[in-house]
Tab-separated table of C-alpha atoms in Angstrom:
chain	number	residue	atom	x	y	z
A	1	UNK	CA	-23.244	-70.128	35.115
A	2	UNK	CA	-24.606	-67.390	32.638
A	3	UNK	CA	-22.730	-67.555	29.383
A	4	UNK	CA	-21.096	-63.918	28.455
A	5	UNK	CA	-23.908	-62.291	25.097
A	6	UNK	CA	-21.397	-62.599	22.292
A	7	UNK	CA	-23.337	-58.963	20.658
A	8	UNK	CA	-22.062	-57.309	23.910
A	9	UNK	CA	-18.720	-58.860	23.381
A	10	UNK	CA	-18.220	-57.445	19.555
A	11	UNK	CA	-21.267	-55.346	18.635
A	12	UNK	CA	-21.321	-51.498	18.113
A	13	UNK	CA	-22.621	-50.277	20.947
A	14	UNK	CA	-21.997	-46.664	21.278
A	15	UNK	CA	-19.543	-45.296	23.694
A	16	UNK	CA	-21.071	-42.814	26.525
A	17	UNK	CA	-19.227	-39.600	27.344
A	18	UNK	CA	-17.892	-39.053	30.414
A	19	UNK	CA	-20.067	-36.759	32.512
A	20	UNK	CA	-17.690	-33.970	32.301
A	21	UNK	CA	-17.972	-33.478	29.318
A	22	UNK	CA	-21.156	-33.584	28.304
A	23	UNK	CA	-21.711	-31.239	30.660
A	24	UNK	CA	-19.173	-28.901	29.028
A	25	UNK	CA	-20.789	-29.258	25.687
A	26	UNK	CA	-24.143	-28.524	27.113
A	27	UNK	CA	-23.067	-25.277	28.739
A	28	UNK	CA	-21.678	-24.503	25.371
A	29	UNK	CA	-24.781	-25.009	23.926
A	30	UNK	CA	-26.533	-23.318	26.072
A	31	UNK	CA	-24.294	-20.169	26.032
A	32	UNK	CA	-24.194	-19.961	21.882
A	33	UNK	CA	-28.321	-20.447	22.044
A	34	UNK	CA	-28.961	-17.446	24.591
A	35	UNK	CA	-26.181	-15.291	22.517
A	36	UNK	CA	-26.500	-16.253	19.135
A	37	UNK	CA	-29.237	-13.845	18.166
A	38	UNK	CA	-27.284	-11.010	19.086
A	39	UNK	CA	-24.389	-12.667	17.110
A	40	UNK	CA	-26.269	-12.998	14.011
A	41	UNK	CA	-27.671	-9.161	14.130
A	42	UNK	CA	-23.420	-8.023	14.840
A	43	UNK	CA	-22.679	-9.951	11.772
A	44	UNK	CA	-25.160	-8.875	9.574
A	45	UNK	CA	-24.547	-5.340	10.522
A	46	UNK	CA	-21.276	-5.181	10.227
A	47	UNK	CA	-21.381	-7.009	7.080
A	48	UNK	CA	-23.616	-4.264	5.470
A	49	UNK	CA	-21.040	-1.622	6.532
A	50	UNK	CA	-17.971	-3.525	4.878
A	51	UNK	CA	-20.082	-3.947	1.707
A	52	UNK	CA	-20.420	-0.320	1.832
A	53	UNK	CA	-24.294	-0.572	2.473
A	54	UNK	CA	-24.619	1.798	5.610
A	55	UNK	CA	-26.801	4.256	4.310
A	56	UNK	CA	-29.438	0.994	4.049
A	57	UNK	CA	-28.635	0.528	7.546
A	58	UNK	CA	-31.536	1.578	9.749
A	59	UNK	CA	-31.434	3.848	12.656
A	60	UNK	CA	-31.849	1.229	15.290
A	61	UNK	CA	-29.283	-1.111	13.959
A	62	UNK	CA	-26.449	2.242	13.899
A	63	UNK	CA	-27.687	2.658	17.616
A	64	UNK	CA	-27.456	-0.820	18.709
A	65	UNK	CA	-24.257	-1.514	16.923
A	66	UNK	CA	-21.846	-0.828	19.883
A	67	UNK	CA	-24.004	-2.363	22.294
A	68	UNK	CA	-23.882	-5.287	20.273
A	69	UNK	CA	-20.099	-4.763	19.843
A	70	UNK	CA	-19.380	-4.732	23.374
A	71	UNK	CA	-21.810	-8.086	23.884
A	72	UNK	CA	-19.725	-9.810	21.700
A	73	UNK	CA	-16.945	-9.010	23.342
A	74	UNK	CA	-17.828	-9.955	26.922
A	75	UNK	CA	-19.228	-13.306	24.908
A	76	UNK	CA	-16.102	-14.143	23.934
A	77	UNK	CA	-14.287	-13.149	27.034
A	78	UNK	CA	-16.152	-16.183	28.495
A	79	UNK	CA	-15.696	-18.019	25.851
A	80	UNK	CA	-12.194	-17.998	26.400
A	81	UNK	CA	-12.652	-18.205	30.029
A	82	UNK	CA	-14.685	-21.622	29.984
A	83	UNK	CA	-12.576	-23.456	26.527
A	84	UNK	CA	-16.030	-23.499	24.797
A	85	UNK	CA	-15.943	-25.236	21.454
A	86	UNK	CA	-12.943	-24.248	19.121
A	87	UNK	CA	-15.522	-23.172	16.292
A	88	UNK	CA	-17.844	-20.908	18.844
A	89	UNK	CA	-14.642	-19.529	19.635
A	90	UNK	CA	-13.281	-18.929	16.451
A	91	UNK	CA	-16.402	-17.209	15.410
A	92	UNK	CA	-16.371	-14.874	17.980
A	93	UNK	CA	-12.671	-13.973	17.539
A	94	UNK	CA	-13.018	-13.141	14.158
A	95	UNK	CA	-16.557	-11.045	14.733
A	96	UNK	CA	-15.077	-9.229	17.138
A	97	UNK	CA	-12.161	-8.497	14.856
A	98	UNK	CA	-14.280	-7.038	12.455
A	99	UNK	CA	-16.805	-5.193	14.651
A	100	UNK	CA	-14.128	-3.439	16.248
A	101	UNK	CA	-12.810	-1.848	13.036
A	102	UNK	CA	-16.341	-0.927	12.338
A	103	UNK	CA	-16.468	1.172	15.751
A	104	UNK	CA	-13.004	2.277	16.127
A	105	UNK	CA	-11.350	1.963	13.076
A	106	UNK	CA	-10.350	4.894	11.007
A	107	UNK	CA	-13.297	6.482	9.014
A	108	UNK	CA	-11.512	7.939	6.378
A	109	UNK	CA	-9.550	6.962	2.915
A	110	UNK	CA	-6.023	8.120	1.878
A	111	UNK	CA	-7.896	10.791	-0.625
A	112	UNK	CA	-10.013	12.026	2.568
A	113	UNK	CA	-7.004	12.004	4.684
A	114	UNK	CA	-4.853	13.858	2.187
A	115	UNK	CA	-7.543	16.374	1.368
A	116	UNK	CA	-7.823	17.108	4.876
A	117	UNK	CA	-4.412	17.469	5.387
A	118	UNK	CA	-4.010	19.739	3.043
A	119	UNK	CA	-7.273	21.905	3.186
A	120	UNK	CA	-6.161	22.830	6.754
A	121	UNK	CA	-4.314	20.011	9.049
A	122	UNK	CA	-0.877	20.908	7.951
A	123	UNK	CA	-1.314	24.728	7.832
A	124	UNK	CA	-2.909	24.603	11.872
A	125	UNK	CA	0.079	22.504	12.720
A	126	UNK	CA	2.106	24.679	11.053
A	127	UNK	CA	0.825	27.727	13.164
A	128	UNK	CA	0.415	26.126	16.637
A	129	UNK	CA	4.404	26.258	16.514
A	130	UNK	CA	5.167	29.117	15.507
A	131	UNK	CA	6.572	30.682	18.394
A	132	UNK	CA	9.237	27.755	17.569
A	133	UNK	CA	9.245	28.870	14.033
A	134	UNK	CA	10.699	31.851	15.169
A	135	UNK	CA	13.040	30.723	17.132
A	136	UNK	CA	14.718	28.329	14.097
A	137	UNK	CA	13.994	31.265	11.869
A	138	UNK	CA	16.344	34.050	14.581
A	139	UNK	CA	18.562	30.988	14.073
A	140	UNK	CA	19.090	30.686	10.700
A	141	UNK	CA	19.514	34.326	9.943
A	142	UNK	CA	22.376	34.411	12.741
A	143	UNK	CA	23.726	31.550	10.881
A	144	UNK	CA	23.845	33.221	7.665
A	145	UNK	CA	25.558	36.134	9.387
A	146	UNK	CA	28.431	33.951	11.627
A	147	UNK	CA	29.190	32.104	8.280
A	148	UNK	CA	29.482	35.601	6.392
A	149	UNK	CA	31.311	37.535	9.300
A	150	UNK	CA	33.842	34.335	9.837
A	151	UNK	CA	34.582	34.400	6.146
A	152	UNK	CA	35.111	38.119	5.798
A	153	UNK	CA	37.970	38.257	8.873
A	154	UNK	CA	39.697	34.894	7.866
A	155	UNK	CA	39.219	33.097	4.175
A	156	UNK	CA	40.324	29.938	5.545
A	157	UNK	CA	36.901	29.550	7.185
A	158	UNK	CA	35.464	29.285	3.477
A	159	UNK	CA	37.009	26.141	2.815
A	160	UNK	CA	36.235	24.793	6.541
A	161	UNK	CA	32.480	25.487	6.049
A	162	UNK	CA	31.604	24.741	2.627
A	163	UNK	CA	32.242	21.106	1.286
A	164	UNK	CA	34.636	20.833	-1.546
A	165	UNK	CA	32.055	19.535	-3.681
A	166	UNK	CA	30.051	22.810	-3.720
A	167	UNK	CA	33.118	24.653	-3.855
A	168	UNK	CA	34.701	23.490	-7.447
A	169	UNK	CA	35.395	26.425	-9.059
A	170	UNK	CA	33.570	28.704	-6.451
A	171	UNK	CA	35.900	29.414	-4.378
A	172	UNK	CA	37.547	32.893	-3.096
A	173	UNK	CA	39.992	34.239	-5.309
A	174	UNK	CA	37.672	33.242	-8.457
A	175	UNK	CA	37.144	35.975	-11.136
A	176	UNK	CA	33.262	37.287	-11.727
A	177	UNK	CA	33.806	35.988	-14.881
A	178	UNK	CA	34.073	32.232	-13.377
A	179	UNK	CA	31.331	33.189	-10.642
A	180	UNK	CA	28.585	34.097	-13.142
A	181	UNK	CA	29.327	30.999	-15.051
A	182	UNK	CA	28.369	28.941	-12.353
A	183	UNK	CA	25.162	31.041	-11.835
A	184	UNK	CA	23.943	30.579	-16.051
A	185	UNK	CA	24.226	28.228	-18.386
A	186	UNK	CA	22.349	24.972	-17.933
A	187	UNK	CA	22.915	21.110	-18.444
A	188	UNK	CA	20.797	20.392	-21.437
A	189	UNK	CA	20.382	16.688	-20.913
A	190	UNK	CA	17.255	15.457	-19.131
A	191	UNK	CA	18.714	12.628	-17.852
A	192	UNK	CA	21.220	14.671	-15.946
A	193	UNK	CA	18.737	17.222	-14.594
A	194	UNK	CA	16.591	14.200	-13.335
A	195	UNK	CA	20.163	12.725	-11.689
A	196	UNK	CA	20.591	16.273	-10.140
A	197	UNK	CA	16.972	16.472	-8.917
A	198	UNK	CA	17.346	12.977	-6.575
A	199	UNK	CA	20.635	14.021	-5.687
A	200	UNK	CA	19.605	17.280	-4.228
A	201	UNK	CA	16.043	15.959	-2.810
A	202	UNK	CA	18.363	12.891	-0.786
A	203	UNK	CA	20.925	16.032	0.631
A	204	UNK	CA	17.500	18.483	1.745
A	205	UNK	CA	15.687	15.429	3.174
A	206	UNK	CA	18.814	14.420	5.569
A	207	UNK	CA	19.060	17.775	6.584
A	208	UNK	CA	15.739	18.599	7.314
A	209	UNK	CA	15.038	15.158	8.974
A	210	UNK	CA	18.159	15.251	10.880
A	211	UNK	CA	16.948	18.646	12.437
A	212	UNK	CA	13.857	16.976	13.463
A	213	UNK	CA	14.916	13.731	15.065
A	214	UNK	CA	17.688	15.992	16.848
A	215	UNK	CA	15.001	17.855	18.042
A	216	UNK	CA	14.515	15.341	21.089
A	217	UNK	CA	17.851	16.201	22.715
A	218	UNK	CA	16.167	19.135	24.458
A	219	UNK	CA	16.963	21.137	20.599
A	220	UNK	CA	20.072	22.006	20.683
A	221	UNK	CA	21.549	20.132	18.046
A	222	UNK	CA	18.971	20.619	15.979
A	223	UNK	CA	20.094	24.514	16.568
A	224	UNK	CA	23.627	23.643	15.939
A	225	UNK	CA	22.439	22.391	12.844
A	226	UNK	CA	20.670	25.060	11.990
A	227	UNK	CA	23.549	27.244	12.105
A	228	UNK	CA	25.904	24.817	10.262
A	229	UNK	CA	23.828	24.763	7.684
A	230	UNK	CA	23.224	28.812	7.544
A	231	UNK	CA	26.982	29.464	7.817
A	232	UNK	CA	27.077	27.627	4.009
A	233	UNK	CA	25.156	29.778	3.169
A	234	UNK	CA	26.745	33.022	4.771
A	235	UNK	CA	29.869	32.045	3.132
A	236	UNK	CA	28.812	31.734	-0.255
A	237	UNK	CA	26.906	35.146	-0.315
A	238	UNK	CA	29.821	36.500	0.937
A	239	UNK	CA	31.761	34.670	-1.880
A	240	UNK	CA	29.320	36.321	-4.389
A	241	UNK	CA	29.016	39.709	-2.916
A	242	UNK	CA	32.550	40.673	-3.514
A	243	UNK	CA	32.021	39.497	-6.822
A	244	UNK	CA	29.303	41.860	-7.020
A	245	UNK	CA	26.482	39.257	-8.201
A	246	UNK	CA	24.635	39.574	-4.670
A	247	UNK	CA	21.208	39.670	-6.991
A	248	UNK	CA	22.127	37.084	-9.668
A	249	UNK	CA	23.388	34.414	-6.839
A	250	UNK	CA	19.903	35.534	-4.943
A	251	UNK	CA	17.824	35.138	-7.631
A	252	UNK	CA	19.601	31.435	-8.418
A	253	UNK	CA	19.128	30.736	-4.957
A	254	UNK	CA	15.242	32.028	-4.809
A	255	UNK	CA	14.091	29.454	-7.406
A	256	UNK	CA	13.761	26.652	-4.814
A	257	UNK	CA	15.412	27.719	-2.061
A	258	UNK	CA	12.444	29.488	-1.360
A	259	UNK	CA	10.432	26.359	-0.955
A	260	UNK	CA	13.748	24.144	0.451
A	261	UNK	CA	14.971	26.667	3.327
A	262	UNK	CA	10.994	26.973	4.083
A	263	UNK	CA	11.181	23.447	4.315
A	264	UNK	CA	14.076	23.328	6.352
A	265	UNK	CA	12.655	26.465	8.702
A	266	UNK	CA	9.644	24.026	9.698
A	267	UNK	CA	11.649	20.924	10.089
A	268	UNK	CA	14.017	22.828	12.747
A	269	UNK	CA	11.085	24.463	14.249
A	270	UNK	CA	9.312	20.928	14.459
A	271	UNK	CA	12.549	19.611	16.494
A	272	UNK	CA	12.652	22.959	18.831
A	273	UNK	CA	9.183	22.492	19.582
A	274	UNK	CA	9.792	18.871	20.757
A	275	UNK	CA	13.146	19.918	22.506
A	276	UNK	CA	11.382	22.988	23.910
A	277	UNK	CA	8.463	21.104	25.052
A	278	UNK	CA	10.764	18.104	26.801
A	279	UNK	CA	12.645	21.009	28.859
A	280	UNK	CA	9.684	22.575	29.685
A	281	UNK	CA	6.471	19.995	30.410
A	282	UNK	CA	4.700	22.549	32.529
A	283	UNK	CA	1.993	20.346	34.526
A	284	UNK	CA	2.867	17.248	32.415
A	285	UNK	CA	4.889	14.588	32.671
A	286	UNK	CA	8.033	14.754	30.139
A	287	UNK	CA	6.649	11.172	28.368
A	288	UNK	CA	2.619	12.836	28.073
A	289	UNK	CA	4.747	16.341	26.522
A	290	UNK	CA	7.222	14.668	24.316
A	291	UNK	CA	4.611	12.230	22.772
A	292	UNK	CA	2.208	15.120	22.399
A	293	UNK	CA	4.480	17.003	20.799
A	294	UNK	CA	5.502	15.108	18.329
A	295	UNK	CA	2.342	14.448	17.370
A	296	UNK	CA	2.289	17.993	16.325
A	297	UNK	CA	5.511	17.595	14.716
A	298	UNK	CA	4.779	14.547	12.753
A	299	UNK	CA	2.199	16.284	10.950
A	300	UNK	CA	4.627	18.929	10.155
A	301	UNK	CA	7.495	16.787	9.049
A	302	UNK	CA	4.501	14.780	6.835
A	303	UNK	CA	4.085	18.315	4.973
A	304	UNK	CA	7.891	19.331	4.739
A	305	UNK	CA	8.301	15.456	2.541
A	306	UNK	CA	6.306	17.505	0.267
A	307	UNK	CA	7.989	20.505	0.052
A	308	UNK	CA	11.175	18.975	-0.186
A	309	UNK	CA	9.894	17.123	-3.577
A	310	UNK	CA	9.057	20.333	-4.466
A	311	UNK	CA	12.030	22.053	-4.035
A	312	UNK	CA	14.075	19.526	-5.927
A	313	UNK	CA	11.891	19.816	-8.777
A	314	UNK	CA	12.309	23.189	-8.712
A	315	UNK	CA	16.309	22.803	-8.628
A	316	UNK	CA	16.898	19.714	-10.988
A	317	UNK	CA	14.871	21.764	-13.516
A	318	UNK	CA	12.787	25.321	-13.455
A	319	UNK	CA	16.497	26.555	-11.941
A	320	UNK	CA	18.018	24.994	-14.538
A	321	UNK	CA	15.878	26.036	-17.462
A	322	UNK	CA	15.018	29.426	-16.519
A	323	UNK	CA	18.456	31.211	-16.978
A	324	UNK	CA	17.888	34.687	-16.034
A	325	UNK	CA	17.691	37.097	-12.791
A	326	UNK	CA	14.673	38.460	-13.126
A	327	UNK	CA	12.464	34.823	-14.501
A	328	UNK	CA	14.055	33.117	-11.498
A	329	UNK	CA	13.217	35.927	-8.733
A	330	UNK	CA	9.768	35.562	-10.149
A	331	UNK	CA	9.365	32.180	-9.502
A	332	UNK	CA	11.089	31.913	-5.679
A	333	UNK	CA	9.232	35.024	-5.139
A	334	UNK	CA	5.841	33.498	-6.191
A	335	UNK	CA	6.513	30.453	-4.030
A	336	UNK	CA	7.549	32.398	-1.154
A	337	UNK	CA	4.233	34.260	-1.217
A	338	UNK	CA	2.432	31.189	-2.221
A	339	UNK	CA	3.669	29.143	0.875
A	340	UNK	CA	2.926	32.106	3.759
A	341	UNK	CA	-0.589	32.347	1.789
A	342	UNK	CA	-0.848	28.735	2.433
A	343	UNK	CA	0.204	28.766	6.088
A	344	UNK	CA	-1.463	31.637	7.206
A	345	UNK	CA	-4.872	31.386	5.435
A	346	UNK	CA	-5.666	27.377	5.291
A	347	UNK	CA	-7.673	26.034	7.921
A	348	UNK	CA	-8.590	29.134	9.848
A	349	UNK	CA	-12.335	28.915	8.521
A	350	UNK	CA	-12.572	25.258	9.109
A	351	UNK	CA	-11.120	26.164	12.838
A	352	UNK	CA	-13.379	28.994	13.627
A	353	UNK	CA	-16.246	26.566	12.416
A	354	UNK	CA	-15.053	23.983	15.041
């Protein structure tokens, strides 16, 4: 008998794969070796374009880029498909990745996006509403008038629309005396302007957001809103009238109301268009209008943020500091004009161009 060969017994002889899998690791080497050229050329493209070299990138490579993009793509589809090696396949995950904000990805910074909002975005937005604009606009004005009618035929109605904190010592029955008091004079202490500024930007913003989002109920609470709102406002003219300091409480009000009931004009209008548009899809479906529409909307709303911040500037301390009829109609009427300027002029060049 054959003794056993001890070196078999307790040597290193190296272990043999099964078949299987040697197979699978030569198909993956065969797959990254036909691909990896491409591969290489993705990366170094889209490595030049995150470095912010493209202008060095040649007119071939801008050309071939999504072709390349979309090989990379179907690479590792298969990739995935056939459990290639975990590297290959991390590779390609994370080329992808990048390629794909390369192609798709937004072009443009915060500064382009905000100097194209501005130069003309917000002001088209603005106008492809408008027939909702005037709708919130009827609105408001027949606000103004219910709150101002209601008041005049029963006083009670003062106290049930305006909140007791706006109505401290402005309230009916106060002498003119007590009304103009309330109108001049100013808090002299920056810290409590500042405190009055967020106070008043916090109150504007829930109203005009509130008549936005309540714009998806078909708009009609947002128009109930509306005319809440207006009704305040009816009341306390009324309030002021018969005090005969229509001009002075005008003028008080122009300084940023001006800019905050503009504000609060395009916020309603925003929500009537959605509302409008949900009742009335036309050809599409009620998901396609609604989602279109608030596109629109959104790019409104972005714009009335602004205004709003405006506006309580404006109230927490040019209202405050300028403390006479005709310096405050001055300013409210300068940003009255200022703002229709804005919205009808911006944009239409840059649209006729297009």
């Amino acid at each position: 008998m054959k003794p056993p060969i001890l070196s078999s017994l307790f040597g290193r002889r190296e272990i043999e794969a099964p078949p299987d899998i040697a197979a699978a690791a030569l198909r993956s080497d065969r797959f990254r070796l036909e691909r990896e050229g491409e591969w290489k050329r993705l990366d170094e493209i889209v490595s030049r374009m995150e470095s912010g070299r493209i202008r060095k990138l040649s007119d071939e490579d801008v050309l071939a880029l999504p072709a390349l993009y979309r090989t990379a793509a179907s690479s590792l589809a298969v990739a995935r498909e056939t459990t290639l090696d975990a590297a290959t396949l991390a590779y390609l995950e994370s080329l992808v990745q990048r390629a794909w904000f390369q192609v798709y990805g937004p072009r443009t910074t915060f500064t382009g996006w905000l100097r194209r909002f501005l130069g003309g975005g917000w002001s088209e937005s603005v106008r492809s509403i408008a027939p909702d604009l005037l709708i919130a606009l009827a609105v408001m004005i027949a606000g103004t008038v219910v709150g101002w009618l209601l008041v005049a035929n029963d006083v009670q109605w003062f106290h049930a629309l305006v909140p007791p904190e706006f109505a401290d010592a402005r309230r009916p029955g106060a002498s003119a005396e007590i009304l103009r008091s309330s109108l001049f004079g100013h808090d002299s202490g920056a810290n409590g302007l500042s405190a009055f500024a967020a106070y008043l930007f916090s109150n504007n913003a829930r109203v005009a957001i509130l008549a936005f989002a309540l714009g998806f109920a078909f708009g009609i609470p947002s128009i109930l809103l509306l005319i809440h709102n207006m009704a305040l406002l009816g009341a306390m003219l009324w309030l002021y009238h018969n005090a005969g300091l229509t001009l002075d409480f005008v003028a008080w009000l122009s300084v940023h109301g001006t800019t905050e009931l503009f504000a609060i004009l395009l916020a309603g209008g925003a929500g009537i268009h959605i509302g409008r548009t949900m009742a009335f899809p036309g050809n599409r479906s009620v998901l396609s209008a609604a989602a279109e529409s608030g596109r629109r909307a959104a790019q409104v709303m972005s714009g009335v943020v602004l205004m709003l911040v405006i506006a309580a500037f404006l109230e927490g301390f040019a209202r405050q500091l300028i403390d006479d009829t005709p310096g405050r109609l001055t300013v409210g009427g300068f940003m009255l004009v200022a703002w229709l300027a804005y919205f009808m002029a911006a944009g239409r060049r840059r649209a006729g161009g297009d």
